[in-house]
Amino acid sequence: MYAPGKYSSRGPALIPRMKTKHRIYYITLFSVVLLGLIATGMFQFWPHSIESTADWTLDKRSVHDAPLVRLTASSPIPERGDLSCRMHTCFDVYRCGYNPKNKIKVYIYPLQRFVDDLGVPISNTGLSREYNDLLSAISDSDFYTDDVTRACLFIPSIDVLNQNSLRIRETAQAFAMLPRWDKGMNHLLFNMLPGGPPDYNTALDVPRDRVVLAGGGFSTWTYRQGYDVSIPVYSPLSADVELPERQPGPRRYFILSSQTAIHREYRAELERLKEENGEALLLLDKCSNLSQGAASARKRCYKGQVYDYPQILQESSFCVVLRGARLGQAALSDVLQAGCVPVILADSYILPFSEVLDWKRASVVIPEEKLSEMYTILKSIPHRQVEEMQRQARWFWEAYFSSMKAIGLTTLQIINDRIYPYAARTYEQWNNPPVVKWSSVNSPLFLPLIPPRAPGFTAVVLTYDRVESLFRVITEISKVPSLAKLLVVWNNQNKSPPEESLWPKVGVPLKVVRTKENKLSNRFFPYDEIETEAVLAIDDDIIMLTSDELQFGYEVWREFPDRLVGYPGRLHLWDHEMGKWKYESEWTNEVSMVLTGAAFYHKYFNYLYTYKMPGDIKNWVDAHMNCEDIAMNFLVANITGKAPIKVTPRKKFKCPECTAIDGLSLDQTHMVERSECINKFASVFATMPLKVVEHRADPVLYKDDFPEKLKSFPNIGSL
Amino acid sequence: MQAKKRYLILLSAGACLVLLFYLGGVQLPAASRSRHDRSRHGYRPDQPWPHFSDPLHPFLPWDHTDTEEYNLHISPTQKRDIHASVYKGKHCRMDSCFDFSRCQKNGFKVYVYPQQKGEKISESYQNILSTIEGSRFYTSDPGQACLFVLSLDTLDRDQLSPQYVHNLKTKVQNLPLWNDGRNHLIFNLYSGTWPDYTEDLGFDIGQAMLAKASISTDNFRPRFDVSIPLFSKEHPRTGGERGFLKYNSIPPFRKYMLVFKGKRYLTGIGSDTRNALYHVHNAEDVVLLTTCKHGKDWQKHKDARCDKDNAEYDKYDYKEMLHNSTFCLVPRGRRLGSFRFLEALQAACVPVMLSNGWELPFSEIIDWNTAAVIGDERLLLQIPTTVRSIHQDKILSLRQQTQFLWEAYFSSVEKIVLSTLEIIQDRVLEHGSRSSLMWNSHPGGLFALPQYSGYLGDFPFYYATLGIKPHPKFTAVIHAVSPLVSQSQPILKLLAAVAKSQYCAQIIVLWNCDKPLPAKQRWPATSVPVIVIEGENKVMSSRFLPYETIVTDAVLSLDEDTVLSTTEVSS
């Protein structure tokens, strides 16, 4: 404010000059401010505007609107591709990093149209329908990221599925122009038809640096094991034709050959086989009288008789898939779809997804040289194996061949498994069809071990307030030689356990655990105090078991450490009148459960019961205060697929004067409740896992006429 | 005027401010609007691949499928010949470097060259040779052989080693049956020497297959070579120790999470990984110990960390760590493989592999992800986090699998050699080979023979995995040695008793008696079919032959004088 005062003292004469001066001053000031603003605006907007234009092209729904990129003749060309590339040499794992989900992130380049300096596109089909399907499937999947900086794997949008439609040199130049190319590091290309006439190379001929190639038709010489992925040649037929799944079994024809592009040498060989074996073999070819076109691809002929393809594939047990000029054949996909067992004759061919799929269970591979012996070889395969193969073939198609989506995501999963091998999908997950996955049992304790006797077992006694009976049980158990520890689970919150001095004196550590709530599941908690593998669960009123019986039970458990080994046996029966399961405690010829009122089992099942019990069974048991033992039987039978083992003939456990069948109560309501438990659990497990057996374990010299003192376990009660 | 100027200045400043706000304001909504626009057009940031509406071409035009390829390519037999002549040496495969025709007539037979006088053979190689000579594959006739094994010791090809055999090149070339190594199998444990440890054997192996330890993926010819484990001189020839796991403990964690104890190479090949281990060592549950004390002149190369490391190294006992650790680190040594691998496997300590580019032992058949953690040397610092993230159920299963694999394929020289031969046999009998399930589950490939059946359900081992049940009925095989004279003979009573059982599907009488077969009508009439087979050799073990007439899974083997009642049979 000082300056204007000064100016004003000079007088009015100066005003006009001042005005112009001011005007210039203001104009420059304004323009500077404006320019500054524009500059900052530009600065802020510049990088965004690039991205937004890229996004805009994605938003457009036509491939013709994708930005045009012009290649010059001198654009760099990548190197041919290194045969020695492996994940540890040509793949940058740092980009994938550690992530708790163990999932790689995949980026897809936005679509661009590459043309050479004359404006001719590098490919005569451009983006194909199949590649578009593949990329949309990947972008819809969990693997996808739009953040190029976080990506572990990059997929160019340049379609190289079919090499024949490509201009090799220009395509290679286009790759090199990709912004993150970096010698093809961490880039994935999908190619189904490699090579071209006359020599038909078995891998994509486009120079591609260190790209991971997902190729259809690799031979053992071009396939870089553990780096490339062998993929199927997609059959467009599967999109149009629906073949219903057929039950495995023998079919009208034994062997069918339906390919049209078979070399005449092999066709002659097949003709010879046909002559020898007649009707069992059906040898089809192109129909000569039909015009070319899509319709003719769906017809096959034999001596003027026309057959529908691929439907005819379902009429045969085995279908020949011979190599053509290329090793990978789209016919393989059709054959699998029809549930026909492929007989693959293509020497040195790397079967699709062979890194994870067990083709021996779904196909027969015969060396080309042995084509003439094909019939004899196939005849030697047992029927049941053929049926398994038929089922397996269909499952492979459904899961891994049926769509471009299936092919793309399987490829990504395989790469994912290599980068996070400790979280890889298992053989069973890859190879077992859903039917088998449902019915199969993979016991978590699968190693056949006989644990040593020495560690002994821990007896876990569940008690509420029956102190006198509890003490009797403890005294009896303490006589068992292999007892290592006694754990009393005190389930009564209102009453304290008796003082230490009052407890019976036993030779092993005795520990009392006080629980917070009176729940039945407490007896199955994996307490840290249980240090042995073997657990003896016993009720506080089982006073009649002798120490010989208990020791013998432990010995039996050692031989069968994955089973429930117990004394009171029970059975479940199907009640035809009521249409539901029924609990049976009467004397029967069979056993399907042993009660955990007195049973040995592995500590692992405590862990499973507490943390892995399916559905709401655990809460249900606690709410009803019943059936924890039935739940345990269900759990063990379900994961091991094996029945429990009933040891010794004893049927009376609680008091000498009771009837032979003991029980909390024998009344009707109890039985009804227990039956209800079985029905409830069966519905939660969605199956009946319990297994019925007709045998029980007794000591070798149990009733034999032999001096008692020479028997290891003389004191085995008869009832 | 003063006021005017003041106003002007104020006005201009105000205008500037307004302009600034305006522009800034434009920017903000513009940005947000463009975002809105995208979402309105169905754009989601997580789904940017557009759904193109224009009709796209299929990648494989219909008319191209047939015409283009038909008969244009050269004849398949020619193609095979070309392959066989082109792909040699580093590119050898069974198709190009192996003569299958040798195996056709007599099956898979292995010939071992006779040992020459004056040739010294190491104990390990002697074990390998005697295993082959004792196996069912052995033949002493080179004319029948499908595979040839040298009697020249090729195990140790380290020139500095005392076991090194000199002049191998000429010795091999002079073998009359060498035939450029075709159908030959060469065993090797060590190759190359300080400082570069190449995998060259020092002689031309021609078209021979390698059964080699510490082989790298670069040199490994898939489905041609066999990667074998590195084993020590003390490795037992037969029998072999069992795995150390006696019982499954829950929870499966042991005192240490991850351990390693071994040499540290201060310079040269393979030194990087072991030199970096100290970054991960925490002296609590991750104990990675290295020593610089090895070789004569270690003092010369020693670095600042050596003394501290050596002191720490001596504090721990290797055996104690091995038995009390959940995971065991197996970093590469000078060569890719190390003894640590088998030691960890036997000790049920899950191996954590840090040996980039090592083709793991028997990788052709063993799915190592089920028994080991395959780490990456480049990600050493992540290893503790990685192993800690492995769920305890998975640890339980990894640990049991180490024991299965150890006992199935590694516990003795015999197991290692037989596994190698079985793998090659599977390639020769391509269509009758084992599936991955047979190799990777109990009882393993050496006991599950595909010659019995290719159908997994025919073996008792896979019922649970495949979720199938065995055939509910049984076949009784009665071994008869005495002639049929009276109608009250025990064998006839036995026949009647067994036939009454509801679970009996058929009865097979194996006539191993010198007297001729009795007439058909002399056998009692039964409800189940009775098949009488005349034993060819009349030997005892013929009762256990897998007769094709047996249709059930269960077989009840009986002597002719067994006394059994129907109820005993059925229950």
mmCIF file of N, CA and C in Angstrom, chain B residues 407-450:
data_model
loop_
_atom_site.group_PDB
_atom_site.id
_atom_site.type_symbol
_atom_site.label_atom_id
_atom_site.label_comp_id
_atom_site.label_asym_id
_atom_site.label_seq_id
_atom_site.Cartn_x
_atom_site.Cartn_y
_atom_site.Cartn_z
ATOM 1 N N GLU B 407 11.232 -94.947 1.893
ATOM 2 C CA GLU B 407 11.217 -96.402 1.953
ATOM 3 C C GLU B 407 10.922 -97.031 0.591
ATOM 4 N N ALA B 408 10.199 -96.330 -0.243
ATOM 5 C CA ALA B 408 9.841 -96.910 -1.534
ATOM 6 C C ALA B 408 10.977 -96.827 -2.551
ATOM 7 N N TYR B 409 11.756 -95.760 -2.529
ATOM 8 C CA TYR B 409 12.707 -95.567 -3.632
ATOM 9 C C TYR B 409 14.151 -95.269 -3.233
ATOM 10 N N PHE B 410 14.410 -94.936 -1.965
ATOM 11 C CA PHE B 410 15.734 -94.407 -1.665
ATOM 12 C C PHE B 410 16.527 -95.146 -0.595
ATOM 13 N N SER B 411 15.888 -95.989 0.206
ATOM 14 C CA SER B 411 16.555 -96.449 1.426
ATOM 15 C C SER B 411 17.767 -97.351 1.165
ATOM 16 N N SER B 412 17.902 -97.919 -0.018
ATOM 17 C CA SER B 412 19.081 -98.741 -0.290
ATOM 18 C C SER B 412 19.515 -98.538 -1.734
ATOM 19 N N VAL B 413 20.733 -98.971 -2.032
ATOM 20 C CA VAL B 413 21.215 -98.884 -3.405
ATOM 21 C C VAL B 413 20.292 -99.704 -4.315
ATOM 22 N N GLU B 414 19.855 -100.829 -3.793
ATOM 23 C CA GLU B 414 18.970 -101.686 -4.573
ATOM 24 C C GLU B 414 17.703 -100.937 -4.996
ATOM 25 N N LYS B 415 17.102 -100.223 -4.052
ATOM 26 C CA LYS B 415 15.872 -99.484 -4.369
ATOM 27 C C LYS B 415 16.156 -98.436 -5.433
ATOM 28 N N ILE B 416 17.273 -97.732 -5.284
ATOM 29 C CA ILE B 416 17.591 -96.663 -6.229
ATOM 30 C C ILE B 416 17.797 -97.242 -7.628
ATOM 31 N N VAL B 417 18.545 -98.344 -7.702
ATOM 32 C CA VAL B 417 18.835 -98.935 -9.006
ATOM 33 C C VAL B 417 17.572 -99.529 -9.624
ATOM 34 N N LEU B 418 16.801 -100.258 -8.828
ATOM 35 C CA LEU B 418 15.581 -100.855 -9.378
ATOM 36 C C LEU B 418 14.592 -99.780 -9.828
ATOM 37 N N SER B 419 14.499 -98.694 -9.063
ATOM 38 C CA SER B 419 13.609 -97.610 -9.481
ATOM 39 C C SER B 419 14.047 -97.077 -10.828
ATOM 40 N N THR B 420 15.369 -96.906 -10.993
ATOM 41 C CA THR B 420 15.897 -96.405 -12.257
ATOM 42 C C THR B 420 15.495 -97.336 -13.398
ATOM 43 N N LEU B 421 15.688 -98.645 -13.177
ATOM 44 C CA LEU B 421 15.363 -99.597 -14.236
ATOM 45 C C LEU B 421 13.857 -99.632 -14.512
ATOM 46 N N GLU B 422 13.048 -99.564 -13.465
ATOM 47 C CA GLU B 422 11.596 -99.601 -13.668
ATOM 48 C C GLU B 422 11.123 -98.381 -14.456
ATOM 49 N N ILE B 423 11.758 -97.247 -14.191
ATOM 50 C CA ILE B 423 11.382 -96.039 -14.923
ATOM 51 C C ILE B 423 11.661 -96.236 -16.408
ATOM 52 N N ILE B 424 12.820 -96.800 -16.716
ATOM 53 C CA ILE B 424 13.164 -97.016 -18.125
ATOM 54 C C ILE B 424 12.249 -98.081 -18.718
ATOM 55 N N GLN B 425 11.933 -99.086 -17.939
ATOM 56 C CA GLN B 425 11.033 -100.116 -18.440
ATOM 57 C C GLN B 425 9.665 -99.524 -18.788
ATOM 58 N N ASP B 426 9.195 -98.616 -17.945
ATOM 59 C CA ASP B 426 7.901 -97.971 -18.215
ATOM 60 C C ASP B 426 7.910 -97.224 -19.551
ATOM 61 N N ARG B 427 9.082 -96.682 -19.907
ATOM 62 C CA ARG B 427 9.152 -95.963 -21.178
ATOM 63 C C ARG B 427 9.111 -96.953 -22.334
ATOM 64 N N VAL B 428 9.744 -98.099 -22.117
ATOM 65 C CA VAL B 428 9.801 -99.093 -23.186
ATOM 66 C C VAL B 428 8.419 -99.693 -23.420
ATOM 67 N N LEU B 429 7.728 -100.007 -22.339
ATOM 68 C CA LEU B 429 6.381 -100.579 -22.456
ATOM 69 C C LEU B 429 5.358 -99.469 -22.333
ATOM 70 N N GLU B 430 5.452 -98.489 -23.178
ATOM 71 C CA GLU B 430 4.676 -97.268 -23.010
ATOM 72 C C GLU B 430 3.219 -97.487 -22.588
ATOM 73 N N HIS B 431 2.484 -98.320 -23.328
ATOM 74 C CA HIS B 431 1.053 -98.429 -23.025
ATOM 75 C C HIS B 431 0.790 -99.229 -21.768
ATOM 76 N N GLY B 432 1.785 -99.954 -21.293
ATOM 77 C CA GLY B 432 1.560 -100.721 -20.074
ATOM 78 C C GLY B 432 2.347 -100.172 -18.921
ATOM 79 N N SER B 433 2.403 -98.869 -18.816
ATOM 80 C CA SER B 433 3.224 -98.294 -17.753
ATOM 81 C C SER B 433 2.369 -97.833 -16.589
ATOM 82 N N ARG B 434 3.040 -97.487 -15.520
ATOM 83 C CA ARG B 434 2.325 -97.118 -14.293
ATOM 84 C C ARG B 434 1.805 -95.683 -14.382
ATOM 85 N N SER B 435 0.674 -95.476 -13.735
ATOM 86 C CA SER B 435 0.183 -94.106 -13.660
ATOM 87 C C SER B 435 0.871 -93.415 -12.490
ATOM 88 N N SER B 436 0.752 -92.098 -12.479
ATOM 89 C CA SER B 436 1.404 -91.313 -11.441
ATOM 90 C C SER B 436 0.898 -91.708 -10.049
ATOM 91 N N LEU B 437 -0.364 -92.096 -9.993
ATOM 92 C CA LEU B 437 -0.935 -92.501 -8.701
ATOM 93 C C LEU B 437 -0.186 -93.714 -8.146
ATOM 94 N N MET B 438 0.171 -94.654 -9.020
ATOM 95 C CA MET B 438 0.865 -95.852 -8.553
ATOM 96 C C MET B 438 2.253 -95.505 -8.033
ATOM 97 N N TRP B 439 2.906 -94.571 -8.689
ATOM 98 C CA TRP B 439 4.247 -94.208 -8.232
ATOM 99 C C TRP B 439 4.203 -93.446 -6.920
ATOM 100 N N ASN B 440 3.177 -92.624 -6.738
ATOM 101 C CA ASN B 440 3.198 -91.683 -5.616
ATOM 102 C C ASN B 440 2.361 -92.069 -4.415
ATOM 103 N N SER B 441 1.841 -93.289 -4.411
ATOM 104 C CA SER B 441 1.125 -93.678 -3.201
ATOM 105 C C SER B 441 1.558 -95.080 -2.799
ATOM 106 N N HIS B 442 1.306 -95.385 -1.566
ATOM 107 C CA HIS B 442 1.660 -96.672 -1.009
ATOM 108 C C HIS B 442 1.086 -97.805 -1.858
ATOM 109 N N PRO B 443 1.785 -98.869 -2.168
ATOM 110 C CA PRO B 443 3.136 -99.259 -1.755
ATOM 111 C C PRO B 443 4.230 -98.805 -2.717
ATOM 112 N N GLY B 444 3.904 -98.031 -3.719
ATOM 113 C CA GLY B 444 4.939 -97.504 -4.607
ATOM 114 C C GLY B 444 5.155 -98.362 -5.841
ATOM 115 N N GLY B 445 5.872 -97.763 -6.788
ATOM 116 C CA GLY B 445 6.025 -98.358 -8.111
ATOM 117 C C GLY B 445 6.767 -99.689 -8.141
ATOM 118 N N LEU B 446 7.595 -99.959 -7.144
ATOM 119 C CA LEU B 446 8.331 -101.215 -7.186
ATOM 120 C C LEU B 446 7.442 -102.396 -6.813
ATOM 121 N N PHE B 447 6.311 -102.120 -6.211
ATOM 122 C CA PHE B 447 5.433 -103.211 -5.793
ATOM 123 C C PHE B 447 4.121 -103.254 -6.553
ATOM 124 N N ALA B 448 3.708 -102.128 -7.105
ATOM 125 C CA ALA B 448 2.480 -102.116 -7.892
ATOM 126 C C ALA B 448 2.878 -102.329 -9.350
ATOM 127 N N LEU B 449 2.774 -103.556 -9.792
ATOM 128 C CA LEU B 449 3.265 -103.861 -11.126
ATOM 129 C C LEU B 449 2.154 -103.739 -12.161
ATOM 130 N N PRO B 450 2.392 -102.943 -13.177
ATOM 131 C CA PRO B 450 1.353 -102.732 -14.183
ATOM 132 C C PRO B 450 1.111 -103.983 -15.023
#
